[in-house]
XYZ file of C-alpha atoms in Angstrom:
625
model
C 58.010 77.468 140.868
C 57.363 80.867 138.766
C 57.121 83.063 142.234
C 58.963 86.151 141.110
C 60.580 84.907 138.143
C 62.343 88.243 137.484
C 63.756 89.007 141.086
C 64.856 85.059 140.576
C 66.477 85.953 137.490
C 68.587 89.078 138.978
C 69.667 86.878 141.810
C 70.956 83.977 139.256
C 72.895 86.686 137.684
C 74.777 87.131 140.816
C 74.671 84.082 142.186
C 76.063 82.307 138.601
C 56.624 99.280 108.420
C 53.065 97.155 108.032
C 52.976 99.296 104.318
C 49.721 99.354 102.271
C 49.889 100.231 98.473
C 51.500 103.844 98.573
C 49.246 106.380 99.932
C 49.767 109.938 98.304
C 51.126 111.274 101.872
C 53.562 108.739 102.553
C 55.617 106.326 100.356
C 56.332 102.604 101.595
C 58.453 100.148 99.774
C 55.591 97.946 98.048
C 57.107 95.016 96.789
C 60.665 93.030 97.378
C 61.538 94.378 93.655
C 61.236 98.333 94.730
C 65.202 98.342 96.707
C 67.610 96.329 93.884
C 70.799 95.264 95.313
C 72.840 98.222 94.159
C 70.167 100.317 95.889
C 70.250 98.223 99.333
C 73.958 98.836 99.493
C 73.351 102.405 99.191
C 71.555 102.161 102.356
C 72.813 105.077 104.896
C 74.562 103.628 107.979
C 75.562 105.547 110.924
C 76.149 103.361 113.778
C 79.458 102.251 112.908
C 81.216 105.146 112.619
C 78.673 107.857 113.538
C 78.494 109.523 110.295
C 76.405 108.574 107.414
C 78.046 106.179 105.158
C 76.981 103.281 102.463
C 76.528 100.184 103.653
C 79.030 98.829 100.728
C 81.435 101.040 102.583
C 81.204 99.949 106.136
C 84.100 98.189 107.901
C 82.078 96.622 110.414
C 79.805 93.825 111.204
C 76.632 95.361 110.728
C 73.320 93.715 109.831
C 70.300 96.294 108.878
C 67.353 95.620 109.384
C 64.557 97.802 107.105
C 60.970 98.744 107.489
C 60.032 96.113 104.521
C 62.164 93.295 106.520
C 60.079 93.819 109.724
C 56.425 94.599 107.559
C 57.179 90.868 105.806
C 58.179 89.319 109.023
C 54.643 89.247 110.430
C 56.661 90.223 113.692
C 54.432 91.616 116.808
C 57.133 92.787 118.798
C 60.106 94.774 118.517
C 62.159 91.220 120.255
C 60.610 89.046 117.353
C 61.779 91.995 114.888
C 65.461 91.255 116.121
C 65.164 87.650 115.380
C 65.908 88.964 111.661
C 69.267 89.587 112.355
C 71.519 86.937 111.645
C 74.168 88.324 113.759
C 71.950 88.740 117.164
C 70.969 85.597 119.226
C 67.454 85.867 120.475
C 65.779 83.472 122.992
C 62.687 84.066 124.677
C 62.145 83.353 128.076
C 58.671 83.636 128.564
C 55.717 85.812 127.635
C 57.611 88.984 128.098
C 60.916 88.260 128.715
C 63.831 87.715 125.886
C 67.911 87.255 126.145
C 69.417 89.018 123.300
C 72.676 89.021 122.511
C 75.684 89.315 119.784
C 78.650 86.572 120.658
C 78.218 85.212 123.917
C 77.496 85.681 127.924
C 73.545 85.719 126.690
C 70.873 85.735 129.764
C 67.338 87.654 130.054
C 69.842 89.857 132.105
C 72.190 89.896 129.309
C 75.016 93.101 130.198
C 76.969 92.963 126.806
C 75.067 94.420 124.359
C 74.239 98.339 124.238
C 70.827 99.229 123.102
C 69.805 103.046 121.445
C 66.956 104.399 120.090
C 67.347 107.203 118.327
C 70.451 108.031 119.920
C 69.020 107.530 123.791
C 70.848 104.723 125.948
C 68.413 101.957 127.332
C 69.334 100.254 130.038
C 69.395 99.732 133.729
C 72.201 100.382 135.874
C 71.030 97.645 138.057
C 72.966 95.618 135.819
C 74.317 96.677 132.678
C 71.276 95.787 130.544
C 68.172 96.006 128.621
C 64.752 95.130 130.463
C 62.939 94.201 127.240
C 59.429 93.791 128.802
C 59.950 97.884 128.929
C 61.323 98.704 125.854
C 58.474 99.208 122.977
C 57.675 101.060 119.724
C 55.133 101.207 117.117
C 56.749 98.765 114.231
C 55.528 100.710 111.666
C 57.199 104.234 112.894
C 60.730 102.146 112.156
C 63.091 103.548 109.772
C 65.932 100.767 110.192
C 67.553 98.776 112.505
C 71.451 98.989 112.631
C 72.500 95.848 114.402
C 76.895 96.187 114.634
C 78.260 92.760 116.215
C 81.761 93.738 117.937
C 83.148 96.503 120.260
C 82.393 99.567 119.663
C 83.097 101.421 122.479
C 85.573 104.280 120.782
C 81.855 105.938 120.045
C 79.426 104.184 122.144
C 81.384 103.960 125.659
C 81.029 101.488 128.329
C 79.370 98.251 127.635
C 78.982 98.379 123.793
C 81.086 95.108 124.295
C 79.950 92.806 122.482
C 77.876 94.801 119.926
C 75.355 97.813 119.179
C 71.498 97.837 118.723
C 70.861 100.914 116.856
C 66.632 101.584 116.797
C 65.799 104.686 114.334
C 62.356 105.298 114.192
C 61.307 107.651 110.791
C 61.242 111.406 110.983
C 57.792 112.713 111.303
C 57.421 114.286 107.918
C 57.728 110.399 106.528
C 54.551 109.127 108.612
C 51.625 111.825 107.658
C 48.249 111.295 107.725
C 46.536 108.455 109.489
C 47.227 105.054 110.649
C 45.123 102.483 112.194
C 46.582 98.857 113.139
C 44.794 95.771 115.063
C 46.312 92.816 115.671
C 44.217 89.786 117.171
C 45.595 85.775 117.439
C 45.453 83.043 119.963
C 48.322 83.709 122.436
C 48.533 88.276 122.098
C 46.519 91.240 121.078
C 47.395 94.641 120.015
C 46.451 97.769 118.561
C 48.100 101.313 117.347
C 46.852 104.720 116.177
C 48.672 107.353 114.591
C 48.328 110.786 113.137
C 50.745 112.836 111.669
C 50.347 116.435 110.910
C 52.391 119.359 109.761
C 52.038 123.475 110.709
C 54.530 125.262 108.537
C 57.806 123.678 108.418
C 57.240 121.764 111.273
C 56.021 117.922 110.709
C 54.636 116.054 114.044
C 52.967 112.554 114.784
C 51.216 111.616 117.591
C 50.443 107.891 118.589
C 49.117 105.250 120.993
C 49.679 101.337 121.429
C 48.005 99.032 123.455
C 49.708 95.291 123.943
C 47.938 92.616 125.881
C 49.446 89.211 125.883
C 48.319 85.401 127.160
C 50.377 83.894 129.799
C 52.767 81.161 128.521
C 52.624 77.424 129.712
C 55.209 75.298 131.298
C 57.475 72.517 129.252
C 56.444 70.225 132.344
C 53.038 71.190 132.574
C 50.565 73.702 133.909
C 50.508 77.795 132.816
C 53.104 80.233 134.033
C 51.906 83.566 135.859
C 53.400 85.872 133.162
C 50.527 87.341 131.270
C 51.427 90.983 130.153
C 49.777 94.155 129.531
C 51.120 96.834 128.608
C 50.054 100.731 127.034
C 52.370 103.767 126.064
C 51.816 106.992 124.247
C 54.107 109.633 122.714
C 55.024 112.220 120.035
C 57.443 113.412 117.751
C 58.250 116.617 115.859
C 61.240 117.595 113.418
C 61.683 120.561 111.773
C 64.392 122.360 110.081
C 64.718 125.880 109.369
C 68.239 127.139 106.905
C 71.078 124.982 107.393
C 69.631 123.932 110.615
C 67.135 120.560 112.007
C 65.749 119.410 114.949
C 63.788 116.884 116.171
C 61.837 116.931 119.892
C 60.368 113.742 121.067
C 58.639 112.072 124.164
C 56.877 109.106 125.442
C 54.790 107.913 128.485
C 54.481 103.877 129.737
C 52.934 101.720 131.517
C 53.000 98.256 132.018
C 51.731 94.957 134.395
C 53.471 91.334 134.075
C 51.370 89.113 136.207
C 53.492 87.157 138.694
C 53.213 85.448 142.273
C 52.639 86.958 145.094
C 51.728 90.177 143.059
C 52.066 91.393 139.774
C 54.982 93.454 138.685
C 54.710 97.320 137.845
C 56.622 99.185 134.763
C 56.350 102.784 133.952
C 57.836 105.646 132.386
C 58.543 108.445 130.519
C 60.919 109.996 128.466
C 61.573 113.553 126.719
C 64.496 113.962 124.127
C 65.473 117.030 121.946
C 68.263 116.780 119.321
C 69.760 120.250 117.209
C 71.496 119.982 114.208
C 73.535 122.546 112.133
C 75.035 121.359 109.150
C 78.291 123.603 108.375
C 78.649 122.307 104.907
C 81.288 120.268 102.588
C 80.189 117.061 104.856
C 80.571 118.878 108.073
C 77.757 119.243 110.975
C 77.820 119.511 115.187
C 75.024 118.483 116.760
C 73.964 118.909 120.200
C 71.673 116.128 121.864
C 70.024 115.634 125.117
C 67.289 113.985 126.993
C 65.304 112.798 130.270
C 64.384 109.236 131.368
C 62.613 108.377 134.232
C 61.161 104.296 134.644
C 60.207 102.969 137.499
C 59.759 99.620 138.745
C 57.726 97.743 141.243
C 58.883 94.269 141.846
C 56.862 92.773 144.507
C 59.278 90.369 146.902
C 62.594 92.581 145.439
C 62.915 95.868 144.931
C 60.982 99.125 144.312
C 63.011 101.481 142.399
C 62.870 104.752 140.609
C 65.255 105.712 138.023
C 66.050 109.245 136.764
C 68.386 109.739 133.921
C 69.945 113.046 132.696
C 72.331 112.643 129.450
C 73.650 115.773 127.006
C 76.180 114.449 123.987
C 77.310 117.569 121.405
C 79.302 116.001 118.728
C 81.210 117.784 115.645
C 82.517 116.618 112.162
C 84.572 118.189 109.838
C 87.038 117.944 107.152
C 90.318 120.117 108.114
C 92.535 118.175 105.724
C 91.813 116.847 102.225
C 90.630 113.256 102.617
C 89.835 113.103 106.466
C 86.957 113.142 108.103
C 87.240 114.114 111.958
C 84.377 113.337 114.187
C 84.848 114.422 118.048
C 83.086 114.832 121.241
C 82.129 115.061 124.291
C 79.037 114.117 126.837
C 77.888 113.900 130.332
C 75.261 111.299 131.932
C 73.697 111.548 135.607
C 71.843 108.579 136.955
C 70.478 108.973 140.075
C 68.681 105.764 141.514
C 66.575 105.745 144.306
C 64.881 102.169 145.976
C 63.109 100.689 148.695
C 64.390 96.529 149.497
C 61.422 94.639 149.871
C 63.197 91.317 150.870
C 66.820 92.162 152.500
C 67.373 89.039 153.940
C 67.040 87.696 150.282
C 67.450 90.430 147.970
C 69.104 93.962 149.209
C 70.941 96.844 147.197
C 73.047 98.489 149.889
C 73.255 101.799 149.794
C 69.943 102.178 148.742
C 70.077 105.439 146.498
C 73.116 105.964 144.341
C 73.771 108.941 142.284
C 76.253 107.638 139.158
C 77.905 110.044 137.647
C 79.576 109.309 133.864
C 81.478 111.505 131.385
C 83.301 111.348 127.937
C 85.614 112.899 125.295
C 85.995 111.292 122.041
C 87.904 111.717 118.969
C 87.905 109.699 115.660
C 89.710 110.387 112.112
C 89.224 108.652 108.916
C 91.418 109.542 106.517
C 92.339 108.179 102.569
C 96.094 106.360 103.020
C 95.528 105.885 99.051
C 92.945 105.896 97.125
C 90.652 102.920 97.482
C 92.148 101.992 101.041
C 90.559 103.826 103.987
C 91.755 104.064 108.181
C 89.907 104.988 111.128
C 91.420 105.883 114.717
C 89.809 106.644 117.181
C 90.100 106.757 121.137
C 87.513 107.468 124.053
C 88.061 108.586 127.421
C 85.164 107.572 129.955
C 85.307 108.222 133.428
C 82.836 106.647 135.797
C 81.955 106.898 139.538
C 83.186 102.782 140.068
C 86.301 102.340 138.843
C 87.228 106.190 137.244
C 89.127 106.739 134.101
C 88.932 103.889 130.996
C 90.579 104.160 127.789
C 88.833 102.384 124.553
C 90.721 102.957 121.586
C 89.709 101.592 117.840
C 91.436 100.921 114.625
C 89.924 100.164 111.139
C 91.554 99.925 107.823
C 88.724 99.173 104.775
C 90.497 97.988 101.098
C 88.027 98.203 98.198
C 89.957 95.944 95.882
C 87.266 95.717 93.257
C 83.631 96.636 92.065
C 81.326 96.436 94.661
C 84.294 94.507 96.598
C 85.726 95.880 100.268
C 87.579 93.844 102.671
C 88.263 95.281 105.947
C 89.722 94.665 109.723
C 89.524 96.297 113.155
C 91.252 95.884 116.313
C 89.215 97.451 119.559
C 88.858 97.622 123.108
C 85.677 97.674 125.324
C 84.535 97.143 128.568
C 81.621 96.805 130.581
C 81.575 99.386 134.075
C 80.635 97.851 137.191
C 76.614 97.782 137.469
C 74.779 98.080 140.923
C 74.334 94.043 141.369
C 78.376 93.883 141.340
C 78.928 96.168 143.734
C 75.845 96.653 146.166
C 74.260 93.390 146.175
C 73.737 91.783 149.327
C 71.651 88.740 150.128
C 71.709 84.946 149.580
C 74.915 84.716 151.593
C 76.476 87.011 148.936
C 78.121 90.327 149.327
C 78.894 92.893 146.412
C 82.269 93.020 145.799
C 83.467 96.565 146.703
C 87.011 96.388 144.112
C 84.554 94.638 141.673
C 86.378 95.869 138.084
C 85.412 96.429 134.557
C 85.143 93.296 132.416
C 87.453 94.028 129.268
C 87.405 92.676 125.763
C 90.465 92.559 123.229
C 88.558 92.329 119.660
C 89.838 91.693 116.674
C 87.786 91.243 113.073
C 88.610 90.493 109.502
C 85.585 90.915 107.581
C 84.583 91.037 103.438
C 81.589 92.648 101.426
C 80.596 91.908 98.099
C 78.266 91.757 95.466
C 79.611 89.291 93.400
C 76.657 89.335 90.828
C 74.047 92.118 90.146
C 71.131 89.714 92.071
C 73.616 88.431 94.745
C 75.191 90.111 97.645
C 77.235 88.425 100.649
C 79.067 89.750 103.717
C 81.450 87.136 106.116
C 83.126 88.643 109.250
C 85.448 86.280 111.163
C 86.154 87.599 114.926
C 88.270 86.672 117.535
C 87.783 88.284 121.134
C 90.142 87.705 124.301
C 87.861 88.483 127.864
C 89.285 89.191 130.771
C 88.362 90.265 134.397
C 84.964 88.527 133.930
C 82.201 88.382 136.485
C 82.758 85.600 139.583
C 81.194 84.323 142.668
C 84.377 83.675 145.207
C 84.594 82.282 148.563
C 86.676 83.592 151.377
C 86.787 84.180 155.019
C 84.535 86.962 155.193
C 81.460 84.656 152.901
C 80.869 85.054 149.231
C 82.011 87.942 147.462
C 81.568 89.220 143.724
C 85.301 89.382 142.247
C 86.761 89.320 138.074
C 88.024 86.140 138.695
C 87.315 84.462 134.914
C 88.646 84.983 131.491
C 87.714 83.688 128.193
C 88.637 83.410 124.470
C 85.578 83.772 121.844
C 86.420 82.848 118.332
C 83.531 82.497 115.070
C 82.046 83.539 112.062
C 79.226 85.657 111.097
C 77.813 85.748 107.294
C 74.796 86.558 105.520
C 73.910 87.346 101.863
C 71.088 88.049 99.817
C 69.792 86.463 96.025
C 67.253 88.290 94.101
C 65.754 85.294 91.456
C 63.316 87.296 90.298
C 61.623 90.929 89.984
C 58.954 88.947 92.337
C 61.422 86.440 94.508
C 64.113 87.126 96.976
C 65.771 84.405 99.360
C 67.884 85.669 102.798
C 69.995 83.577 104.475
C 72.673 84.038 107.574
C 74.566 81.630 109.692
C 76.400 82.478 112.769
C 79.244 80.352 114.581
C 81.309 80.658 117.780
C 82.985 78.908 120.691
C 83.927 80.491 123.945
C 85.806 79.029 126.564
C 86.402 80.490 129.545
C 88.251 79.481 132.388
C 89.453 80.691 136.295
C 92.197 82.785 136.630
C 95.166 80.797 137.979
C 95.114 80.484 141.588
C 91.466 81.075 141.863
C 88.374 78.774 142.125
C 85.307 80.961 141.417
C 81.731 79.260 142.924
C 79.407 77.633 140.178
C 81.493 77.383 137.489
C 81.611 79.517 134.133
C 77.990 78.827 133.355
C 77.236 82.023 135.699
C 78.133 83.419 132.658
C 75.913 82.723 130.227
C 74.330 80.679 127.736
C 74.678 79.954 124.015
C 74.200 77.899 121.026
C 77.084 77.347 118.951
C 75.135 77.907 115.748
C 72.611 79.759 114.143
C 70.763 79.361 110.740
C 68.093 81.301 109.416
C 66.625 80.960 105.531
C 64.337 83.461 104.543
C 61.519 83.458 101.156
C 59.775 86.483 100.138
C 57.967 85.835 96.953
C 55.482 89.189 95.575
C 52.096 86.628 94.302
C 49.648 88.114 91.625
C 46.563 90.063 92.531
C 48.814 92.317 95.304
C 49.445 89.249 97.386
C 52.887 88.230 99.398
C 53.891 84.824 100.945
C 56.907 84.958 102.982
C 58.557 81.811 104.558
C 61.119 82.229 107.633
C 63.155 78.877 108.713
C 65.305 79.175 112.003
C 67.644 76.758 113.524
C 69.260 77.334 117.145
C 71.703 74.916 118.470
C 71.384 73.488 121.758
C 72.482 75.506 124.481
C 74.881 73.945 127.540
C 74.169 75.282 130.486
C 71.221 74.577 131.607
C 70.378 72.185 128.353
C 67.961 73.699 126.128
C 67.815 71.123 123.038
C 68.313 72.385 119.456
C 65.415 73.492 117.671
C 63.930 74.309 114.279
C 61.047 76.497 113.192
C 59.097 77.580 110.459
C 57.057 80.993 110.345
C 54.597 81.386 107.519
C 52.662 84.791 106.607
C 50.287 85.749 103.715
C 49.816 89.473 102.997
C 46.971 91.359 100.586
C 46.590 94.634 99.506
C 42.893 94.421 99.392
C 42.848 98.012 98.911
C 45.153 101.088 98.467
C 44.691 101.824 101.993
C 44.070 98.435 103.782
C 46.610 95.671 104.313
C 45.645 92.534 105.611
C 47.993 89.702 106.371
C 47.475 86.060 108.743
C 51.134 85.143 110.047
C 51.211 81.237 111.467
C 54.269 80.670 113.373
C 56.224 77.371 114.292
C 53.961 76.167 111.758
C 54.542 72.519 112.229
C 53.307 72.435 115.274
C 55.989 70.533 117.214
C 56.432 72.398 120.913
C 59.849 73.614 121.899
C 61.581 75.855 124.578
C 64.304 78.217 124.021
C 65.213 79.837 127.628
C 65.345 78.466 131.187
C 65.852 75.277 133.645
C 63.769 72.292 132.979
C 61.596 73.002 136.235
C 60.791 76.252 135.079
C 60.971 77.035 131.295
C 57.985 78.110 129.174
C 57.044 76.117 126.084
C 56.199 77.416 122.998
C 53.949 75.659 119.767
C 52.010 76.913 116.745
C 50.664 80.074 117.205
C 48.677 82.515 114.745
C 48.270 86.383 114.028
C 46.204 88.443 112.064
C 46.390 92.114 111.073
C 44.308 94.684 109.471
C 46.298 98.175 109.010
C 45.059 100.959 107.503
C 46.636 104.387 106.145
C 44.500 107.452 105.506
């Protein structure tokens, strides 16, 4: 019933930080009282627009997520971390495996949603997504987590479609010294080490994680081969010298999911360098670039070997009073290499594929008056599939009052054809060789405020029109992949923030949406739309984090997830609890309990084959030296 579950999953898809009291070396937010309102909008943003701005000033639909957020969560992993955005649907699947989304199409294979860290693109171009049982970091080494709901593919490119997950880890002259974590409960383990040094100007950290987690059970019954191990290693160095910074980092993988007939293999390594040269009065050009190479063994699918090559220069400046110009240019090469273990199943035909992608941007944001702000921007992409695409971007951002902006955007995106659309072959289905890029028309009307100095709010209503979207098609030569469905997406997003107290804070967001989708006239696409995803129509999350005497925390997270259609996956509700004490300067301790009333639900899968999930416990010791 589980026998590879992930090669199962790929052919569904085309067949349908911790912070003790402040050490000396390194300052950490200590209590929910340290960041007041005024100061949280103050935050730096740079995924919307890719230049540092206030969050008070952002015309986007943006959601950050800080170190303190993610230390108060009690979250293990960087998927349960994401569960803090309001904006983001996450589901997980099983013990490793997630679907993670912004509005719509969601699936552990999910091909919507662009993922960075620190600038580098993650994901496969086996199908336009994230393999999150790959993708780890050490929680505590997070600066913030941008998450932007919405197109944004003016700046990001090709399948930033439905929204942006921007992972920025700190710079290594914020984590000096020593860290020590160890995290034991009932269903995972896991354990980091740190050191950061400096030599001169130059600040570096080196660190390890290990990550060993129980298999999950079935909802009918009886465990699920999915346990998962997993260990990775890296470093990172910035350094600045003048009017110039840069930053050098790397990191080696390796990870095993247990599955039937043999267990699946995950490793890697990356190397990334970033230059900086700031040319004053707000401008800069920076020059980026970086090597990935994973590599996956999926016993009874595929063996492959991914090398990526990617080099971005960017360059803002100011030629006219009141506008800021950002432009740029960049180059990818992903050359793919893999063996087909089952062809008569499960074949990518030609087996290596070199993809070639490249880009020139250009973005202005100028004053019209004063208090009302537009952006334009347009990108030119041009892939190997289906050659030149055009993804142009308007903002306009009115701050009528204090501490008061509303703003709206009208955008374009689209997601390039991944291998699975055009080199699939197996299960009497053939890639479809004029398979197209989906496209998305978006349009958003959003408003910001702080409406009293403890309260702060933020609504975005969003409307998207899909078309050329993914279909299964008979004809006379069998089943073929084709962009024979379009759909309409229409919802809200908000989320706001009250401060009752020097010691109390409350968080709550709620998310709404409907997509239909239908055949193109003429057409009768296989399966039905449900190939295309799966989603709750609402999302609710309510969020307590009260500072208690004696340098103790108790922080309260409520979720509720509608049910979701296709398969059904019934509504659910759950309550995470975690205690935190300072026992010392240097040594946090902290027990989180999550679903804490115990009642069992599932949040991913078909009935035959989901994993279950019930009350579950952590506890975590973290030191700084």
């Amino acid at each position: 019933m589980q026998r590879n579950k992930h090669r199962d999953g790929l052919a569904c898809l085309v067949a349908a930080c911790f912070a003790a009291a402040p050490a000396a070396a390194q300052t950490v937010a200590g209590s929910i009282a340290d960041l007041s309102l005024e100061q949280l909008s103050s935050i730096e943003v740079t995924t919307v627009a890719k230049r540092v701005q206030r969050l008070a000033d952002v015309a986007g639909s943006v959601y950050i997520i800080n170190a303190e957020d993610i230390r108060r969560s009690g979250a293990a992993t960087l998927p349960e971390a994401l569960r803090l955005a309001p904006n983001l649907q996450v589901a997980r699947a099983d013990a490793n495996q997630y679907a993670i989304t912004a509005r719509g199409f969601n699936s552990v294979l999910a091909n919507k949603m662009l993922v960075l860290v620190d600038g580098r693109t993650v994901y496969s171009p086996l199908f336009s997504g994230v393999f999150w049982e790959a993708q780890d970091v050490v929680l505590e080494d997070i600066e913030r987590i941008e998450v932007l709901s919405g197109a944004s593919g003016t700046l990001y490119g090709s399948n930033a479609v439905t929204g942006v997950i921007s992972i920025i880890t700190r710079s290594a002259a914020d984590t000096q010294g020593t860290l020590v974590k160890a995290v034991a409960g009932n269903e995972e383990r896991n354990g980091a080490v740190r050191y950061g040094g400096a030599a001169g100007d130059l600040h570096y950290r080196l660190y390890a994680k290990r990550s060993l987690r129980n298999a999950s059970r079935l909802a009918a019954g009886g465990a699920v081969r999915d346990a998962f191990r997993r260990t990775h290693a890296g470093f990172r160095a910035d350094g600045a010298r003048g009017d110039a910074s840069f930053m050098v980092q790397g990191e080696v993988y390796t990870s095993t999911i247990d599955q039937a007939p043999a267990p699946r293999e995950v490793n890697g390594a990356h190397l990334m360098g970033r230059y900086v040269r700031d040319l004053g009065s707000g401008g800069r050009w920076q020059l980026q670039a970086y090597h990935d190479r994973s590599e996956r063994d999926q016993p009874g699918a595929i063996r492959d070997t991914l090398g990526t090559w990617d080099v971005e220069f960017e360059h803002l400046s100011r030629p006219l009073p009141a506008h800021e110009l950002l432009w740029g240019a960049g180059w990818r090469l992903q050359d793919d290499r893999l063996t087909n273990l089952a062809p008569a199943t499960f074949a990518l035909l030609p087996t290596d594929r070199r993809n070639r992608l490249w880009h020139l941007f250009v973005q202005d944001d100028f004053e019209l008056r004063e208090k009302l702000r537009v952006t334009l921007g347009l990108k030119a992409e041009h892939n190997d599939f289906t050659g030149l695409e055009l993804l142009p971007n308007a903002r306009l951002a009115w701050e009528f009052g204090s501490n008061r902006l509303l703003w709206a955007s009208a955008s374009r995106a689209v997601r390039t054809p991944a291998r699975v659309d055009r080199d699939f072959f197996g299960l009497g289905i053939s890639g479809g060789p004029n398979f197209q890029s989906e496209t998305t028309q978006v349009l958003e009307v959003g408003l910001r405020a702080q409406p009293l100095p403890r309260v702060s709010w933020a609504m975005t209503l969003f409307h998207h029109e899909f078309d050329r979207l993914r279909s299964l098609d008979a004809g006379p030569g069998g089943v073929t992949i084709n962009n024979n469905f379009r759909g309409r997406l229409k919802g809200i997003e908000t989320w706001g923030q009250w401060r009752l107290g020097d010691t109390w804070r409350l968080d709550a967001g709620y998310a709404w949406q409907r997509l239909r989708t239908e055949a193109l006239p003429g057409t009768a696409p296989l399966r039905g739309t449900a190939s295309l995803g799966n989603d709750p129509r609402y999302r609710f999350k309510l969020a307590s984090s009260w500072d208690l005497p004696n340098r103790m925390e108790l922080d309260v997270h409520l979720r509720r997830v509608g049910a979701l259609p296709a398969p059904v996956v019934p509504a659910y509700t759950t309550v995470d609890l975690r205690w935190g004490w300072r026992a010392r300067p240097d040594l946090e301790l902290s027990l989180t309990l999550r679903n804490a009333s115990g009642e069992r639900h599932v949040e991913w899968g078909a009935p035959a084959a989901r994993a279950e999930f019930g009350r579950s416990w952590l506890l975590r010791a973290l030191w700084r030296m």
